[in-house]
Short mmCIF file of C-alpha atoms in Angstrom, two decimals:
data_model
loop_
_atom_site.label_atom_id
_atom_site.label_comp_id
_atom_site.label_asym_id
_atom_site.label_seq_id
_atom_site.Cartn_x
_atom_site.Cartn_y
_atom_site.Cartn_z
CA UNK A 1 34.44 53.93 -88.74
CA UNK A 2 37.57 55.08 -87.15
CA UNK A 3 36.13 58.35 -86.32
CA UNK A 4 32.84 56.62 -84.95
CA UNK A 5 35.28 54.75 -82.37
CA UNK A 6 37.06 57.85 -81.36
CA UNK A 7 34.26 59.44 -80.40
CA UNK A 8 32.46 57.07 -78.66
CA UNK A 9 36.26 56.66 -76.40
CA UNK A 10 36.61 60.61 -76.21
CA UNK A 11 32.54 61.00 -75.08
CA UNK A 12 33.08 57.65 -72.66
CA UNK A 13 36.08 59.18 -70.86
CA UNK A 14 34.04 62.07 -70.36
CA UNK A 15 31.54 60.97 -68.97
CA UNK A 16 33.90 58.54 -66.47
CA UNK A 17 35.47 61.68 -65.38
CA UNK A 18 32.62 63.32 -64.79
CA UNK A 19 30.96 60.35 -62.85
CA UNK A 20 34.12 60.48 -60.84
CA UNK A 21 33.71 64.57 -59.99
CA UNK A 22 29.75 63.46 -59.10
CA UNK A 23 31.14 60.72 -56.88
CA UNK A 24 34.14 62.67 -55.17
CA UNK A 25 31.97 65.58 -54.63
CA UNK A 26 29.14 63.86 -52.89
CA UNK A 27 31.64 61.92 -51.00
CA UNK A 28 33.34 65.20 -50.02
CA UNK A 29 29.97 67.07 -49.11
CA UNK A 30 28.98 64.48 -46.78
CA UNK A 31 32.43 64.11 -44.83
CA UNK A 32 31.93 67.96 -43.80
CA UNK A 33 28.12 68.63 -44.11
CA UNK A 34 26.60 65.84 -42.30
CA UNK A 35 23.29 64.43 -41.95
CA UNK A 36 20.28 66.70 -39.53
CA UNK A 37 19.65 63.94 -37.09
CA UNK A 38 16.83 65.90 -35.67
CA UNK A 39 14.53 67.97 -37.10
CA UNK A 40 12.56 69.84 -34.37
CA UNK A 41 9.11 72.37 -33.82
CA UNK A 42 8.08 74.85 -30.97
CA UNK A 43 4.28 74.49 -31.14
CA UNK A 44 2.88 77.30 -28.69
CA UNK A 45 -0.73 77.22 -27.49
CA UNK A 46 -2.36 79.43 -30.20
CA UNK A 47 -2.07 76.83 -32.65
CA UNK A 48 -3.54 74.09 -30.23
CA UNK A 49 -7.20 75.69 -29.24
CA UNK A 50 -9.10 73.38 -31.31
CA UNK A 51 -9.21 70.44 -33.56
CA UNK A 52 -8.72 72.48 -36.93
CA UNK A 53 -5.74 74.52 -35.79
CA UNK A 54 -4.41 70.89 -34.43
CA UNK A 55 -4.73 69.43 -37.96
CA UNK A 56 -2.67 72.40 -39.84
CA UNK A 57 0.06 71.15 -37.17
CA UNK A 58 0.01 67.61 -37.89
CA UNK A 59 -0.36 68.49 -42.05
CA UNK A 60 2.86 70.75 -41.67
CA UNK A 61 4.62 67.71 -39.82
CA UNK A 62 3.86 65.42 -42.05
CA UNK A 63 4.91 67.68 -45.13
CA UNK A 64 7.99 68.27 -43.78
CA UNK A 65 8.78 65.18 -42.02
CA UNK A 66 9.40 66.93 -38.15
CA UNK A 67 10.90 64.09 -36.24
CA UNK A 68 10.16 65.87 -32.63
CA UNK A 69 7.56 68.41 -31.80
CA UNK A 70 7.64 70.33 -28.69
CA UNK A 71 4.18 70.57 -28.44
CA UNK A 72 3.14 73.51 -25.39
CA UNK A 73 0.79 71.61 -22.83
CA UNK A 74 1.95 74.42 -20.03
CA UNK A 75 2.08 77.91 -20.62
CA UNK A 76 0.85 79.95 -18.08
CA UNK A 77 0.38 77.56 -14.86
CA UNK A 78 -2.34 75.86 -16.99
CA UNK A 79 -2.63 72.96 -18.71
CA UNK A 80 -3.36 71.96 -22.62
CA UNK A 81 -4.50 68.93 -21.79
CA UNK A 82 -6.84 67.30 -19.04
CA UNK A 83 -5.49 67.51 -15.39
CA UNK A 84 -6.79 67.35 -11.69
CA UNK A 85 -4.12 69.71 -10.85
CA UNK A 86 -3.96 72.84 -12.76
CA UNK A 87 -7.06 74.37 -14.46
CA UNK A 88 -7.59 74.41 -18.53
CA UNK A 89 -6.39 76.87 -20.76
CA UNK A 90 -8.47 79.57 -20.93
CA UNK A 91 -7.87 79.49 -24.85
CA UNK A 92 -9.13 76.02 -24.62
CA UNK A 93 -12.62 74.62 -25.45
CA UNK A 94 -13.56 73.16 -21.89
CA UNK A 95 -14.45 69.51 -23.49
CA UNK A 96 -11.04 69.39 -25.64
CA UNK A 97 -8.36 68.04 -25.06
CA UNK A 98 -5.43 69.40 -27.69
CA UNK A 99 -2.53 66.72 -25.88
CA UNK A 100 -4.97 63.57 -26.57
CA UNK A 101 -6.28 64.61 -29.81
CA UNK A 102 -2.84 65.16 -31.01
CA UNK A 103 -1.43 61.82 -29.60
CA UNK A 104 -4.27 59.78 -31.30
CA UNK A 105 -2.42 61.39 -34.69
CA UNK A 106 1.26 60.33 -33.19
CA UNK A 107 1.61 57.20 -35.13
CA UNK A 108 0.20 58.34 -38.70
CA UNK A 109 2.95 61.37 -38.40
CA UNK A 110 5.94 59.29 -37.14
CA UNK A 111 7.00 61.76 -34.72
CA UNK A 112 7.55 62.28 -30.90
CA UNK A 113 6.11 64.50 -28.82
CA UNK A 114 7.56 66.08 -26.31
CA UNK A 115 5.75 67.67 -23.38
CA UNK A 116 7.01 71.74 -23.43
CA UNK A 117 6.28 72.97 -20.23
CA UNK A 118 6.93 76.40 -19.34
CA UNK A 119 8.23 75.26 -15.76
CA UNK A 120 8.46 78.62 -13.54
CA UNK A 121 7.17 81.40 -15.22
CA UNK A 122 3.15 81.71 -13.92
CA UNK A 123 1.29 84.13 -15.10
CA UNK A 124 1.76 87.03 -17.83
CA UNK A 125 -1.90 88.45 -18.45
CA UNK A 126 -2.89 92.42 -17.67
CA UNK A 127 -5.52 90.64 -14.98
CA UNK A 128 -5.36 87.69 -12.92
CA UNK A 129 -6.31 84.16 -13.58
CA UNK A 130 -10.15 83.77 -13.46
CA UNK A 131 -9.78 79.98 -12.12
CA UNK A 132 -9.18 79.87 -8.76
CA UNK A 133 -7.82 76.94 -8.83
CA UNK A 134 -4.58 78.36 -10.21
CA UNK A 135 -1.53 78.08 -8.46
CA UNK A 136 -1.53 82.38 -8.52
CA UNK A 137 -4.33 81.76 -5.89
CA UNK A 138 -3.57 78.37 -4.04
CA UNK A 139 0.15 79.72 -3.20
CA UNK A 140 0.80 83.01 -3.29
CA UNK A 141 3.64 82.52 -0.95
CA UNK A 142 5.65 80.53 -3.44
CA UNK A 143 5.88 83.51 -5.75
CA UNK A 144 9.28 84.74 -6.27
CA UNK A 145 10.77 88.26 -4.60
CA UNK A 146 13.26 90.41 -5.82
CA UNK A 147 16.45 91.81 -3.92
CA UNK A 148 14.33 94.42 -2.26
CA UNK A 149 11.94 92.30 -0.68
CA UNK A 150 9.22 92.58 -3.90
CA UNK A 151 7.01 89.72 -4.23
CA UNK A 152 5.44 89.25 -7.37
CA UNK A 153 2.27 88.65 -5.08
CA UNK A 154 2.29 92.63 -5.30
CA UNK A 155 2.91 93.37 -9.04
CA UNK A 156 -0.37 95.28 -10.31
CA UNK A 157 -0.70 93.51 -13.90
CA UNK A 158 -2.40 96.18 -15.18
CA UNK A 159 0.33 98.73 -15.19
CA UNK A 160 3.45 98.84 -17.34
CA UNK A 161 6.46 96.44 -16.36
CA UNK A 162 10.14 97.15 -16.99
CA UNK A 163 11.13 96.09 -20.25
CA UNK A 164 13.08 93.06 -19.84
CA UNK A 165 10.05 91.65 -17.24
CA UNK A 166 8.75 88.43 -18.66
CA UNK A 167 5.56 87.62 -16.21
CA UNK A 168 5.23 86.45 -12.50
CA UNK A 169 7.26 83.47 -11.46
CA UNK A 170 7.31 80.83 -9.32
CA UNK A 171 10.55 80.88 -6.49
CA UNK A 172 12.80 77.81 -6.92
CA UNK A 173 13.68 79.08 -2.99
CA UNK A 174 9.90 77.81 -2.05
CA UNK A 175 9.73 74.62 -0.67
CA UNK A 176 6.57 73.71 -1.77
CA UNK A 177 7.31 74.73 -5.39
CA UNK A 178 9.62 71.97 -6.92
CA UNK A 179 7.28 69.56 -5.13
CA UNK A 180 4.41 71.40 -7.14
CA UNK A 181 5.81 71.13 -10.58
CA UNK A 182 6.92 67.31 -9.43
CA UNK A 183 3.04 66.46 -9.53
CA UNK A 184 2.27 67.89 -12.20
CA UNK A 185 4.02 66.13 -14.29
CA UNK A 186 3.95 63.16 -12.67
CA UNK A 187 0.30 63.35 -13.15
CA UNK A 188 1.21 64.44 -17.12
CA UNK A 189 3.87 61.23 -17.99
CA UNK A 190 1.23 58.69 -16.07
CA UNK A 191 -2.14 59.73 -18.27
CA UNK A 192 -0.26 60.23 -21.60
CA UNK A 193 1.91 58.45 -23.83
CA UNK A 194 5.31 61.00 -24.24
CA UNK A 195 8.29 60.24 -26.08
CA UNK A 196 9.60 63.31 -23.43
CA UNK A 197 9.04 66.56 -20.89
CA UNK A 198 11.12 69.03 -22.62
CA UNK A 199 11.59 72.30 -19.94
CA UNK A 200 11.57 75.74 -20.76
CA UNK A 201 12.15 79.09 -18.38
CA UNK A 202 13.69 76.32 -15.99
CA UNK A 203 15.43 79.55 -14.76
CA UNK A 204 14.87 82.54 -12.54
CA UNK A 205 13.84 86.01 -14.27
CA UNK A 206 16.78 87.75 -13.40
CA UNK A 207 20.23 87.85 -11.49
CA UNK A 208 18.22 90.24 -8.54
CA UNK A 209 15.37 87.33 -8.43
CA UNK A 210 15.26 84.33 -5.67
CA UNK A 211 14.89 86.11 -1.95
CA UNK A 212 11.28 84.47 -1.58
CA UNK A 213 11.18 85.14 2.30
CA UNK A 214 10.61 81.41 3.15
CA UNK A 215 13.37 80.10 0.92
CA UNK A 216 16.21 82.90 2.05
CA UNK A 217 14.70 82.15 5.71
CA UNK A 218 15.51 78.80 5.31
CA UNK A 219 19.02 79.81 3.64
CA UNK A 220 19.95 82.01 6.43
CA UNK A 221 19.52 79.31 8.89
CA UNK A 222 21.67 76.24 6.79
CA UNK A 223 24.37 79.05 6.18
CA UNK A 224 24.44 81.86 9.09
CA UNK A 225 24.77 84.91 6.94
CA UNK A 226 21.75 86.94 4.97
CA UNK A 227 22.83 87.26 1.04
CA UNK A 228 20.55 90.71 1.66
CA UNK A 229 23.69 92.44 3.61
CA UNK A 230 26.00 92.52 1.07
CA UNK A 231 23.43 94.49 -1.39
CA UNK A 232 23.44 96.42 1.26
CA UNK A 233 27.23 96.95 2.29
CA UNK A 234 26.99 95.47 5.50
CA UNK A 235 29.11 92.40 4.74
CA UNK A 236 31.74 94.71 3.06
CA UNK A 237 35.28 95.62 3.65
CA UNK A 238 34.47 98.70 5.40
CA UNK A 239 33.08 97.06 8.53
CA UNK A 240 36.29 94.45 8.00
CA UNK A 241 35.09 91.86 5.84
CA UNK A 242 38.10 90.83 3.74
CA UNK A 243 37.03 90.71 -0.22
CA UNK A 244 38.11 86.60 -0.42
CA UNK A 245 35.45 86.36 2.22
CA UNK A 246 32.67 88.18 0.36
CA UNK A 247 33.27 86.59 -2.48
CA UNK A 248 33.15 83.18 -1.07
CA UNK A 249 29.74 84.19 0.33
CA UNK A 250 28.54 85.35 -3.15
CA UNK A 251 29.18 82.19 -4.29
CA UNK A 252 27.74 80.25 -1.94
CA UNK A 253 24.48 82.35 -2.69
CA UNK A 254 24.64 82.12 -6.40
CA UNK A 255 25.38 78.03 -6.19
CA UNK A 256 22.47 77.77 -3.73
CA UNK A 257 19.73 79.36 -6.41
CA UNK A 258 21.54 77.13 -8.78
CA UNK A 259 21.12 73.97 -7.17
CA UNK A 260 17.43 74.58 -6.15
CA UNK A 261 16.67 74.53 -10.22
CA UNK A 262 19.04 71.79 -10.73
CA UNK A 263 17.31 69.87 -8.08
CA UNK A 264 14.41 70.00 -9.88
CA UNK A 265 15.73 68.61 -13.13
CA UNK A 266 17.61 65.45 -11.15
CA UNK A 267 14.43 64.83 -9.16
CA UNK A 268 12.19 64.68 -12.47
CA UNK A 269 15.38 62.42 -14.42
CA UNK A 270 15.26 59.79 -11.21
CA UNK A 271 11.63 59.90 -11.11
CA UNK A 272 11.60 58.85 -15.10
CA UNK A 273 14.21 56.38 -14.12
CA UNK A 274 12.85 54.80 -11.03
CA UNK A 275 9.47 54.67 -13.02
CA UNK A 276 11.30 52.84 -15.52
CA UNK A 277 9.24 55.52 -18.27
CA UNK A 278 11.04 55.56 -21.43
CA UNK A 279 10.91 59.50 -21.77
CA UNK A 280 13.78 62.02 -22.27
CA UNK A 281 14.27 65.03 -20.41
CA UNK A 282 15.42 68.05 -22.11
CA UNK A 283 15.72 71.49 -21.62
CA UNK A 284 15.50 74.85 -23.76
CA UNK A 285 18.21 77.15 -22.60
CA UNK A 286 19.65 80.60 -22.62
CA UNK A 287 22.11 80.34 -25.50
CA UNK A 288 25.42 81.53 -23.60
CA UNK A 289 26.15 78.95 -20.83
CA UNK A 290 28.44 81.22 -18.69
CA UNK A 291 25.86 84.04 -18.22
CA UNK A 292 23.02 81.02 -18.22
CA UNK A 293 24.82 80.27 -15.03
CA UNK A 294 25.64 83.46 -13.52
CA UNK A 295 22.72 85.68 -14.72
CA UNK A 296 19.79 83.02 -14.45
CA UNK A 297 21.06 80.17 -12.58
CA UNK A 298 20.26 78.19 -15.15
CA UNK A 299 23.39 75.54 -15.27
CA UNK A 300 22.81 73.64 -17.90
CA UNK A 301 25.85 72.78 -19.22
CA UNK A 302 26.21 70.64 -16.36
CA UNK A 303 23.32 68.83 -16.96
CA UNK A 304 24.59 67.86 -19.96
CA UNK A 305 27.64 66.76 -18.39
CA UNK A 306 25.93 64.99 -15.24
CA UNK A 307 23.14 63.15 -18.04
CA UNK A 308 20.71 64.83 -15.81
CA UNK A 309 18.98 65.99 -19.56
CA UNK A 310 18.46 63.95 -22.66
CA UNK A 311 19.70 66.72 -24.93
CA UNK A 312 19.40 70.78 -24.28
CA UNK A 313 17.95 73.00 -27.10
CA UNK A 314 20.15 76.54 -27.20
CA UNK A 315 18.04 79.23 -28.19
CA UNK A 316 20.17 80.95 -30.02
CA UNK A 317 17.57 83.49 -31.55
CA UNK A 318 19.98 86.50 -32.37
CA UNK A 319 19.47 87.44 -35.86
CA UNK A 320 23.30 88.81 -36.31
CA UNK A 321 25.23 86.10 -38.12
CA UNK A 322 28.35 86.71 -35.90
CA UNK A 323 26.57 86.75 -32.40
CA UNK A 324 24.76 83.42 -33.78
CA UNK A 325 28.13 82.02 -34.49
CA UNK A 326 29.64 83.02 -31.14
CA UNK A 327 27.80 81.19 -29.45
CA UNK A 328 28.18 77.81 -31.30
CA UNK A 329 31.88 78.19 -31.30
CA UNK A 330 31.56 78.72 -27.46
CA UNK A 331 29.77 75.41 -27.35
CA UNK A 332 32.37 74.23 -29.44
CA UNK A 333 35.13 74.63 -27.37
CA UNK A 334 33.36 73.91 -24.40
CA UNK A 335 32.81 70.38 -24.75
CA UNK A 336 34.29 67.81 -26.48
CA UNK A 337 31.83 68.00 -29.34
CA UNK A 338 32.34 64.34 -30.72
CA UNK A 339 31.02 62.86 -27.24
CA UNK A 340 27.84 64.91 -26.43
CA UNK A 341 26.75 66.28 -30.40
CA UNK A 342 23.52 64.46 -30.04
CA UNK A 343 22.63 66.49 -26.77
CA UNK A 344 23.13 69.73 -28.35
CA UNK A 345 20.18 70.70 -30.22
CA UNK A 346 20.46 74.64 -31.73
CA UNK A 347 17.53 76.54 -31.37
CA UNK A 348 16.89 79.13 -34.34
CA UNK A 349 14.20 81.70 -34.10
CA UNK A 350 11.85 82.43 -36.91
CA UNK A 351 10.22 85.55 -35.82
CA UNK A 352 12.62 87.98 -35.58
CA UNK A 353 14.63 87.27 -39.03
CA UNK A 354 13.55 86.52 -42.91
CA UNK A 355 13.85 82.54 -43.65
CA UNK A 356 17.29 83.46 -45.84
CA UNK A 357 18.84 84.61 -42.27
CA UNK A 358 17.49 81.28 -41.07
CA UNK A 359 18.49 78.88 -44.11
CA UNK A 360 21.67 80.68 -44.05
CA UNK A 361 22.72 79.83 -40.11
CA UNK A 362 21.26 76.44 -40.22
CA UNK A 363 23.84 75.79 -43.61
CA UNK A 364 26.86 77.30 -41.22
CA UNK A 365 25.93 75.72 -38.25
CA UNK A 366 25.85 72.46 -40.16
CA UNK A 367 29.45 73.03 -41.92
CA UNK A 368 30.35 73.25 -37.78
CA UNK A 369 28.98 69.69 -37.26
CA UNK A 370 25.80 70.54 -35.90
CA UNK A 371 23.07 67.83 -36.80
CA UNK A 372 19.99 68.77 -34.76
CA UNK A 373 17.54 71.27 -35.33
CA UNK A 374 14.54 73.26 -33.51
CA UNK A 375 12.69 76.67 -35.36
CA UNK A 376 10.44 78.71 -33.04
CA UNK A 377 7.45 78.99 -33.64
CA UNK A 378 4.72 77.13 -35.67
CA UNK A 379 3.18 79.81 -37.84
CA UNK A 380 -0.10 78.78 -39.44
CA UNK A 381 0.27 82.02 -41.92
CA UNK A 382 3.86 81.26 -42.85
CA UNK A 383 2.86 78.23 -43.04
CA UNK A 384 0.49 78.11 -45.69
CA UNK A 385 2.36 80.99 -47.38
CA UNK A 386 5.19 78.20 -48.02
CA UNK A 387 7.68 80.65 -46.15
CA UNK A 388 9.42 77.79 -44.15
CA UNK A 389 10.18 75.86 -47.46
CA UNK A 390 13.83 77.42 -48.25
CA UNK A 391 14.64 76.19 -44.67
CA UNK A 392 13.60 72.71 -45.02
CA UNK A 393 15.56 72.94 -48.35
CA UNK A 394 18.71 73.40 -45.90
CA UNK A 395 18.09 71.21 -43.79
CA UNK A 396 17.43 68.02 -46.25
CA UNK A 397 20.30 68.61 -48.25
CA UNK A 398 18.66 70.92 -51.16
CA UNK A 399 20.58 73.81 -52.35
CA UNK A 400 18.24 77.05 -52.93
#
């Protein structure tokens, strides 16, 4: 009887102490690896062309529980989704509509859906737009030029581009361009029911891009000097320029291709505002703020700082751990994390690595503080070959 007792008090305090390990433990991996607040989708075009490829979407959101999708209803100048504005995608069955059938599904998938709209980029094809409706052919003179006085307007499609050229743009410089992508989605927020207008290649192509002629006319004229003579050395200490000088010119230049983006992205937040629409604004972004700035003009870390965006999704699709890492400690000292974590959403890329690369930078970035999510892109394949499923396993907690 004695021995009975003894064991039952040795096996008892085991199992206390090992109740307490399970309870310390769980209470320690949730003080440094905290909840995903957001759980987030690209969905580009080539899953949207029809009802079937619409339902694989909303199966995989459901089965993984997606709280956002950024669901593609601009790629090209063109529009997944019915508009009076831009034509249909030419991917697109004429009489569907992928935007409305996919909102009709909102509520059974208890997700949002966010409008991504590829916001200057235009065209990409090896031939021109058949519609001539597109904004290619109503507005030629809003495409963007380089430093050399190339308009896009002249860029034969057909032949082989440099290697870092992404398509033909839209200038930012062009008047009539911000007031373009203004009513078109104006005309997108007032016909559909968005939780928000997420932005993408809000941006310029290239540090040489933005001399549209109308635009740097128009610059020349608010600031008396053409940014064109300093490329070529005429504003330059040899004809007695001091450098100060110069380089206050430079940056006049740079802040002026800046600001034209950024007045896009303020004009689209008031309009929300003064609307009184209950959509966020948010922006996908080149992953390294300082060159975002100086290389695209795409400032976005002070629209975080300005609430001019909702949240910004870094694309930080390098597949090296340590470049991957760079970048979220430079967001990390950037801004005081504790304040602005729910803007920062990081952007991991699922093309270019295996899912163990991606599973493995999610679980870092999460030891960081990190609590929102987005993977690029929706594969249908990987999809059904369960190849996402070691992610999701990160990013609810499961160890794999």
């Amino acid at each position: 009887m004695t021995r009975f007792f003894r064991n039952i008090f040795f096996n008892s305090r085991a199992l206390f102490h090992k109740a307490l390990f399970v309870l310390f433990f769980n209470f320690l991996f949730s003080a440094i690896l905290p909840n995903v607040s957001n759980k987030c989708f690209w969905v580009t075009k080539n899953n949207l062309v029809d009802s079937v490829s619409v339902n694989q979407v909303i199966n995989f959101v459901n089965k993984n529980e997606i709280d956002k999708v950024f669901f593609q209803v601009r790629s090209r100048g063109d529009a997944l989704y019915n508009s009076s504005l831009v034509p249909k995608c030419e991917l697109v069955l004429n009489d569907f509509d992928p935007l409305d059938y996919f909102l009709q599904k909102k509520y059974e998938m208890d997700v949002e859906v966010h409008a991504w709209f590829n916001t200057y980029i235009l065209w990409s094809n090896k031939i021109l737009p058949n519609d001539s409706l597109h904004f290619y052919h109503q507005c030629p003179e809003c495409l963007e030029s380089d430093f050399n006085g190339k308009s896009d307007k002249n860029t034969i499609l057909s032949q082989y581009q440099s290697k870092n050229w992404e398509g033909i743009y839209l200038s930012p410089m062009h008047p009539k361009v911000n007031v373009h992508i203004l009513e078109v989605i104006n005309e997108l927020v007032s016909k559909y029911d968005l939780d928000g207008v997420h932005l993408d290649y809000a941006r310029y192509q290239d540090s040489f891009y933005g001399y549209n002629p109308e635009g740097l006319a128009q610059f020349i004229s608010k600031f008396n000097f053409d940014p064109k003579d300093i490329n070529r050395g005429i504003i330059s200490p040899r004809f007695g320029y001091p450098k100060s000088y110069i380089d206050s010119l430079k940056v006049v230049w740079k802040e002026h291709r800046s600001n034209k983006i950024t007045e896009l992205v303020r004009s689209l937040k008031y309009s929300f505002i003064n609307d009184s629409l209950n959509v966020k604004l948010s922006a996908a972004v080149k992953p390294n703020f300082v060159n975002s700035k100086n290389r695209w003009y795409q400032d976005w870390s002070s629209w975080i700082k300005e609430d001019l965006i909702d949240f910004a999704v870094i694309m930080n699709y390098d597949p090296d751990f340590n470049d991957f890492n760079f970048i979220n400690d430079q967001i990390l000292s950037e801004f005081s994390f504790n304040n602005i974590k729910e803007n920062i959403f990081i952007g991991i890329s699922c093309y270019n690595q295996s899912f163990n690369q991606v599973a493995d930078k999610v679980l870092y970035s999460r030891f960081q503080g990190f609590e929102n999510y987005s993977l690029f892109p929706y594969n249908v394949q990987k999809d059904t070959t369960d190849w996402y499923n070691p992610i999701f396993n990160v990013l609810n907690f499961k160890m794999y």
